[in-house]
PDB file of C-alpha atoms in Angstrom:
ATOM      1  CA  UNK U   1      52.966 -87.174 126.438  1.00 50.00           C
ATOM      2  CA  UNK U   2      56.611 -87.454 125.518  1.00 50.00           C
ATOM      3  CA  UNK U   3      55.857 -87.865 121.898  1.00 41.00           C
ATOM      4  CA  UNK U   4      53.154 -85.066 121.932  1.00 41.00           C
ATOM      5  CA  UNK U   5      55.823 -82.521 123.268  1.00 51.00           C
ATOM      6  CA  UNK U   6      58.218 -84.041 120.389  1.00 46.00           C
ATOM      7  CA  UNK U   7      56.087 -83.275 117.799  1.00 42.00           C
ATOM      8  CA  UNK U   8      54.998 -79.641 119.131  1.00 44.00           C
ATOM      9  CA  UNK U   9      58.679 -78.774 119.634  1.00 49.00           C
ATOM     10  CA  UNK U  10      59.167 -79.952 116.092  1.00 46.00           C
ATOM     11  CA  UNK U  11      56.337 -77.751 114.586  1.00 48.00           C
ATOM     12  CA  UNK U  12      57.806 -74.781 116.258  1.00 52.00           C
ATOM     13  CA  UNK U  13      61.085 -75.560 114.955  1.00 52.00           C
ATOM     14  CA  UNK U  14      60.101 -75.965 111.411  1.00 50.00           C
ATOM     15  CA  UNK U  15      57.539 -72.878 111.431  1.00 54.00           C
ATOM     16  CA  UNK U  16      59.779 -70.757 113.342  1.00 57.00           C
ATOM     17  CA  UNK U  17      60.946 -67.587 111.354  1.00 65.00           C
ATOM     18  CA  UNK U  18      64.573 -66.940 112.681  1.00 66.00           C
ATOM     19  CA  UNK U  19      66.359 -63.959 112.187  1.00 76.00           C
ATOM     20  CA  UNK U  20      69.120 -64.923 110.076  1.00 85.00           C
ATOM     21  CA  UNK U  21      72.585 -63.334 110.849  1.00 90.00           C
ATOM     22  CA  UNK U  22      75.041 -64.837 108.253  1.00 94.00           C
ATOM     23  CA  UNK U  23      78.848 -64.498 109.907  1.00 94.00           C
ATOM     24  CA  UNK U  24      82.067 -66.492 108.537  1.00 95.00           C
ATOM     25  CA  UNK U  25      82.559 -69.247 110.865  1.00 96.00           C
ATOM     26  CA  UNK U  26      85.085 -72.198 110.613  1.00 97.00           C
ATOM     27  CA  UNK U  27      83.195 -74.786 109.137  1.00 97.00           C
ATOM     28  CA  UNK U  28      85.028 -77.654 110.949  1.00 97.00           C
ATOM     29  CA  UNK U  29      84.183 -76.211 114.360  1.00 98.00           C
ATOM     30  CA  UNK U  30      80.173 -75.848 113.370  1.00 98.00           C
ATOM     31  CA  UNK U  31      80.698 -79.616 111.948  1.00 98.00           C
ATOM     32  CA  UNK U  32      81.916 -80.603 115.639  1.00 98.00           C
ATOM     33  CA  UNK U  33      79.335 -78.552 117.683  1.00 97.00           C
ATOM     34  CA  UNK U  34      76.707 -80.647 115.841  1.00 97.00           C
ATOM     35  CA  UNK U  35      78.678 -84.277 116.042  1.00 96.00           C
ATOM     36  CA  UNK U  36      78.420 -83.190 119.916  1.00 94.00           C
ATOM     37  CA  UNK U  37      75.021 -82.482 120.097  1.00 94.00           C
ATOM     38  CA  UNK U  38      74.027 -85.421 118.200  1.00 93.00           C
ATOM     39  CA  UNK U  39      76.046 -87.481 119.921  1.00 91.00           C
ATOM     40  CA  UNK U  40      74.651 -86.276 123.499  1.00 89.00           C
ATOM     41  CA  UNK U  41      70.957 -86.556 122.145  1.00 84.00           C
ATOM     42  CA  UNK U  42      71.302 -90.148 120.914  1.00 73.00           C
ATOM     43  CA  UNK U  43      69.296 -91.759 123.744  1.00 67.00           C
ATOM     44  CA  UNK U  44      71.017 -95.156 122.923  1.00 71.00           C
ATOM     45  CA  UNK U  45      74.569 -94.593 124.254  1.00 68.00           C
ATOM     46  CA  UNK U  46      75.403 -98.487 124.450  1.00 69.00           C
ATOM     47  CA  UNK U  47      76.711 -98.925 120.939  1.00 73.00           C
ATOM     48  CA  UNK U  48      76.937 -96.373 118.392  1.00 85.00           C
ATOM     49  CA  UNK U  49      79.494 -95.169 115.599  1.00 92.00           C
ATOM     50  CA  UNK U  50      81.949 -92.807 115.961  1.00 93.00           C
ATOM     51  CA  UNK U  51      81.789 -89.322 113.729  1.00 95.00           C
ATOM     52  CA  UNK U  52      84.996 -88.543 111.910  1.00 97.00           C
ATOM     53  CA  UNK U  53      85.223 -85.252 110.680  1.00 97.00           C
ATOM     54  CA  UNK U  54      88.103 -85.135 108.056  1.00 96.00           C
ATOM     55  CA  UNK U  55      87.563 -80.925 107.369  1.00 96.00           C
ATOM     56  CA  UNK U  56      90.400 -78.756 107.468  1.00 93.00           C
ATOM     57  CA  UNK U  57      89.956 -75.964 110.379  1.00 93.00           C
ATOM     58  CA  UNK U  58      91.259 -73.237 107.311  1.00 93.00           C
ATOM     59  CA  UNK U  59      87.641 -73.464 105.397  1.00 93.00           C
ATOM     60  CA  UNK U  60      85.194 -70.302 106.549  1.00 94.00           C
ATOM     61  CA  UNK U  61      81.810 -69.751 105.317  1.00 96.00           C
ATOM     62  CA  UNK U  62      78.854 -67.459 105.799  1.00 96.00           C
ATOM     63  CA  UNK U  63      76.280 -69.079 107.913  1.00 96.00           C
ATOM     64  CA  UNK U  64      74.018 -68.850 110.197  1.00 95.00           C
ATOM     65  CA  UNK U  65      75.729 -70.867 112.518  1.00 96.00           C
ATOM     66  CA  UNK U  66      72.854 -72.285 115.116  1.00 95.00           C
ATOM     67  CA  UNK U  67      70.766 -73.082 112.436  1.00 96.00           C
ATOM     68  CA  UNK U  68      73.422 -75.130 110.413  1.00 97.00           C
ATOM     69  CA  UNK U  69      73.840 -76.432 113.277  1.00 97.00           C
ATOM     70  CA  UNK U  70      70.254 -77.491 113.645  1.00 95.00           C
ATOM     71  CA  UNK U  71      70.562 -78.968 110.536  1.00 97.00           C
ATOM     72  CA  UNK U  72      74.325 -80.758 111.111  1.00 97.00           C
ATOM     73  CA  UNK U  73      72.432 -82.534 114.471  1.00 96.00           C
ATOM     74  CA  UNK U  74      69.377 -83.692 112.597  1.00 94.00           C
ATOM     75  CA  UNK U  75      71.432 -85.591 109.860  1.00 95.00           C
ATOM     76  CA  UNK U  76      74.236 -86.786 111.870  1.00 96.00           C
ATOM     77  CA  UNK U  77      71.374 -88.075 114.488  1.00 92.00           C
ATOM     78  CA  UNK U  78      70.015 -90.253 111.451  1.00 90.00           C
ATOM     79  CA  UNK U  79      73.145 -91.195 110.969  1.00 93.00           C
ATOM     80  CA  UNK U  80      73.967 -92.358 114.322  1.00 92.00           C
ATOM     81  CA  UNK U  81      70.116 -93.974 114.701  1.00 88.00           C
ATOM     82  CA  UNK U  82      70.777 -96.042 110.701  1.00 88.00           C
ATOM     83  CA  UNK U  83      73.128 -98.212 113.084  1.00 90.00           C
ATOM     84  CA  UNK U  84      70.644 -99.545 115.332  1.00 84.00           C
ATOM     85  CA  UNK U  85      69.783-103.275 113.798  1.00 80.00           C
ATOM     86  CA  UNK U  86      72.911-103.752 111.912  1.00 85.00           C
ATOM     87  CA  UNK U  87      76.221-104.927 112.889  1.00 83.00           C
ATOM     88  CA  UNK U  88      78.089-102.200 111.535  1.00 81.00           C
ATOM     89  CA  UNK U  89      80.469 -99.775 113.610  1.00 87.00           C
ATOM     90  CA  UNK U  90      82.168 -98.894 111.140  1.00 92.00           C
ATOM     91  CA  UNK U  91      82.375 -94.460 111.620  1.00 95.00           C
ATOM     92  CA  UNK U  92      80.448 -92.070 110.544  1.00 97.00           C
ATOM     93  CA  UNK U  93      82.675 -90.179 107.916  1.00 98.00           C
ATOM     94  CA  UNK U  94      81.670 -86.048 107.443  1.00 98.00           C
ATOM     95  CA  UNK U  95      83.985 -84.458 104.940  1.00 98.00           C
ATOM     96  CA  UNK U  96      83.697 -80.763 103.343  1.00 96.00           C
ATOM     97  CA  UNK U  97      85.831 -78.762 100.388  1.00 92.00           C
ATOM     98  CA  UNK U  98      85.282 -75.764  98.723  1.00 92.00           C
ATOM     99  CA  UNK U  99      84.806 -75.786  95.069  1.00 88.00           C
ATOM    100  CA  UNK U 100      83.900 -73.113  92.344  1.00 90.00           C
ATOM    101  CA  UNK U 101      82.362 -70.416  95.421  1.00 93.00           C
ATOM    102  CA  UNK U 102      80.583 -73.306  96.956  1.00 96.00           C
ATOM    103  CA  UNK U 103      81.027 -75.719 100.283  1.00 97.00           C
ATOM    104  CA  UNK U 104      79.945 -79.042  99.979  1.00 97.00           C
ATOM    105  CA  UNK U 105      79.674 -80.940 103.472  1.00 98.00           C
ATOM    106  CA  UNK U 106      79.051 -84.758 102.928  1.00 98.00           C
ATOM    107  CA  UNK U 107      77.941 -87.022 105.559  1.00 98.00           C
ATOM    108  CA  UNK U 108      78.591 -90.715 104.668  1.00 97.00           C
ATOM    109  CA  UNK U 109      76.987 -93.899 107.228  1.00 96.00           C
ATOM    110  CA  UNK U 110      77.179 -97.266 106.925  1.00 95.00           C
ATOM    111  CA  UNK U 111      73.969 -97.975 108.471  1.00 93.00           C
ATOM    112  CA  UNK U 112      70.743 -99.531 107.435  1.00 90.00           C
ATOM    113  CA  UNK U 113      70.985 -97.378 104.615  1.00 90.00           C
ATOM    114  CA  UNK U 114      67.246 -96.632 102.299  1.00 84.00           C
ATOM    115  CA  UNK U 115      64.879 -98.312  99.862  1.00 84.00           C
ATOM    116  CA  UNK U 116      63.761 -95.773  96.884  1.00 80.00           C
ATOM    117  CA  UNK U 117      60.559 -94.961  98.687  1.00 75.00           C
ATOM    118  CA  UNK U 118      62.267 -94.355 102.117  1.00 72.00           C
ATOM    119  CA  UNK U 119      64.384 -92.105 100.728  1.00 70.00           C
ATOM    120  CA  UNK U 120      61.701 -89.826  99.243  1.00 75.00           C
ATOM    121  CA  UNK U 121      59.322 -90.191 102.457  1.00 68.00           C
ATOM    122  CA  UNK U 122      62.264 -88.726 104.385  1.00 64.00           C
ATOM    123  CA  UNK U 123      62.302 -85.017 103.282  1.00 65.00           C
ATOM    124  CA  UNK U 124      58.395 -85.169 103.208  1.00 63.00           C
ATOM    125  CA  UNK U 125      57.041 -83.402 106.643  1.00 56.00           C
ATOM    126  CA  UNK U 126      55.546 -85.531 109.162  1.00 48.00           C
ATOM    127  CA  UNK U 127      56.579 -88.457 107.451  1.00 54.00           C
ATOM    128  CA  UNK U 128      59.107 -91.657 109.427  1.00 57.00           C
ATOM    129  CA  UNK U 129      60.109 -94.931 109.512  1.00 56.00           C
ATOM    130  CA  UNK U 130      61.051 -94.856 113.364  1.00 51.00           C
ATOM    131  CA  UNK U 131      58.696 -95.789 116.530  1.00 48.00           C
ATOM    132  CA  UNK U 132      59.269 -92.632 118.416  1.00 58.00           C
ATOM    133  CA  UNK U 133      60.034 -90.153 115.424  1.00 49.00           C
ATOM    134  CA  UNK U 134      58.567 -87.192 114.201  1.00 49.00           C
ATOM    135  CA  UNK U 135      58.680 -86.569 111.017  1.00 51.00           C
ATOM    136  CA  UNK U 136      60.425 -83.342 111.388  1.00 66.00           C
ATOM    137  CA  UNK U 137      64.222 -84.007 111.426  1.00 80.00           C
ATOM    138  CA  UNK U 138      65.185 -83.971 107.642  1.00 88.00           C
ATOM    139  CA  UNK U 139      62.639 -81.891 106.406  1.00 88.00           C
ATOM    140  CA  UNK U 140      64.017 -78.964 108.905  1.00 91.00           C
ATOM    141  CA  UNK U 141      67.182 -79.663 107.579  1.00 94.00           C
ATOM    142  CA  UNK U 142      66.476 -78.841 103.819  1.00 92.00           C
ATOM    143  CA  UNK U 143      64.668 -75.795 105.332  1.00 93.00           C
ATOM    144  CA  UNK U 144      67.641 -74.390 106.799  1.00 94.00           C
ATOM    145  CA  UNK U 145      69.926 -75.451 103.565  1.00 96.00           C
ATOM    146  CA  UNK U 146      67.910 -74.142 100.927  1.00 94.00           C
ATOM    147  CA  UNK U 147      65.537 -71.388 101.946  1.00 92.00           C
ATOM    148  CA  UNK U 148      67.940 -70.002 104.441  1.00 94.00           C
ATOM    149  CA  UNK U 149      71.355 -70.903 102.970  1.00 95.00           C
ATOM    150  CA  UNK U 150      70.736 -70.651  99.421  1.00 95.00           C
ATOM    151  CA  UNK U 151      72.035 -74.230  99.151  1.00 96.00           C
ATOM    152  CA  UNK U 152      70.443 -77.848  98.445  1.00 96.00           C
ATOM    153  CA  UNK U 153      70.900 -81.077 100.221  1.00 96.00           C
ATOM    154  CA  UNK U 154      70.312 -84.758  98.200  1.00 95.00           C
ATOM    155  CA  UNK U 155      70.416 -88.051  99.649  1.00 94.00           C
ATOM    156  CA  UNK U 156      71.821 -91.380  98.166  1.00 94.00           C
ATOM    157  CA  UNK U 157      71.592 -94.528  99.945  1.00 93.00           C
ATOM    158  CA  UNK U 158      71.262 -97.937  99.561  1.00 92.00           C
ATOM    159  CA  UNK U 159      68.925-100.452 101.264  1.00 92.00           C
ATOM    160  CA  UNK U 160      71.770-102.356 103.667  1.00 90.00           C
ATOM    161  CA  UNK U 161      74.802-100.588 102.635  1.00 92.00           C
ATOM    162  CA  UNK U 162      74.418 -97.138 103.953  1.00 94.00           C
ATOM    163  CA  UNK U 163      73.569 -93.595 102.908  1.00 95.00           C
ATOM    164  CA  UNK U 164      75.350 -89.926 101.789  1.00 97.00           C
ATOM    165  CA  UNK U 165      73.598 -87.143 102.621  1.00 97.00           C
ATOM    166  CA  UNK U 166      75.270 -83.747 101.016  1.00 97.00           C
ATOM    167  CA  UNK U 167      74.916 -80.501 101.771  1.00 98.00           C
ATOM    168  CA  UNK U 168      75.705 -77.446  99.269  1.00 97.00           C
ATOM    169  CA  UNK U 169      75.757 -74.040 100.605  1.00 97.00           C
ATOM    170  CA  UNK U 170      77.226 -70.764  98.821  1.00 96.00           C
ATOM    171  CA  UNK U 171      80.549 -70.074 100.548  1.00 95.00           C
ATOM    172  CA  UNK U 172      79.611 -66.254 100.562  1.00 91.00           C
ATOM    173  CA  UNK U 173      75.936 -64.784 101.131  1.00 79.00           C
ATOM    174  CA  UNK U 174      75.227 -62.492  98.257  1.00 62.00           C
ATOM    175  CA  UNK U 175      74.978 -58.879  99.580  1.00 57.00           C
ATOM    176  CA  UNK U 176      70.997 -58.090  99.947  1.00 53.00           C
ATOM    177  CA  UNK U 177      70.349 -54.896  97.454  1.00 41.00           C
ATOM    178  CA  UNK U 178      67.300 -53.101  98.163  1.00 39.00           C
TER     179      UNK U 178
END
């Protein structure tokens, strides 16, 4: 019943059609409210990384700040699951910089990291590698980045070394003409 309620709760979250209110927010502080919620939803609190969050609290960009959010907690909770099976502690490193009118938020593990084919599965809907997951994390993620931000996110990793996920947003949301 448990994973029945995950997976409804994750096709409401991924259909859902938010209203988007874009607001400059300090990017570091949107970074932390989703290292905290990740951190509280990991289930296995026994051993886990830490998140360091080298972003200085000067950067502001136009978001929609629950649903970057959303997507923060959904790739800092792979992170923080990539650990489980390895013997790795080593932290979770999220860094972000403006460049050329853009932010670029990179999240960097050292986890179980990705074949080729695992890395593609994991923006495809419904698709996962874990017992209990739904398919729905990353795939909700590049929904909020690029339809609703404007931006794109990629993912590198390698098979027992780790993976970088990064996340490209505008820094300003282009006025709306009508």
């Amino acid at each position: 019943m448990t994973q029945l309620r995950a997976v409804l709760d994750g096709m409401r979250a991924y259909t859902a059609q938010p209203t988007l209110s874009f607001k400059a927010e300090v990017v570091r502080e949107v970074i932390q409210e989703a290292a905290g919620v990740a951190l509280e939803s990991d289930g296995d609190k026994s051993r886990r990384p830490s998140i360091d969050i080298n972003v200085p609290s000067s950067v502001l960009v136009d978001v929609v700040r629950a649903r970057l959010v959303q997507a923060l907690t959904n790739v800092l909770l792979n992170a923080i699951e990539s650990y489980r099976g390895t013997d790795s502690l080593k932290p979770i490193e999220v860094r972000a910089d403006l460049q050329e009118g853009l932010l670029a938020i990179t999240v960097e593990d050292s986890g179980c990291g990705m074949s080729a084919e695992a890395r593609g599965d994991a923006l495809t809907l419904f698709a996962t590698s874990k017992p209990n997951g739904t398919g729905f994390g990353l795939p909700l993620a590049v929904k909020i980045v690029e339809s609703e931000h404007g931006g794109r996110l990629t993912i590198d990793s390698v098979k027992g070394r780790g993976t970088i996920v990064r996340i490209i947003i505008p820094k300003h949301r282009p006025v709306d003409r009508a």
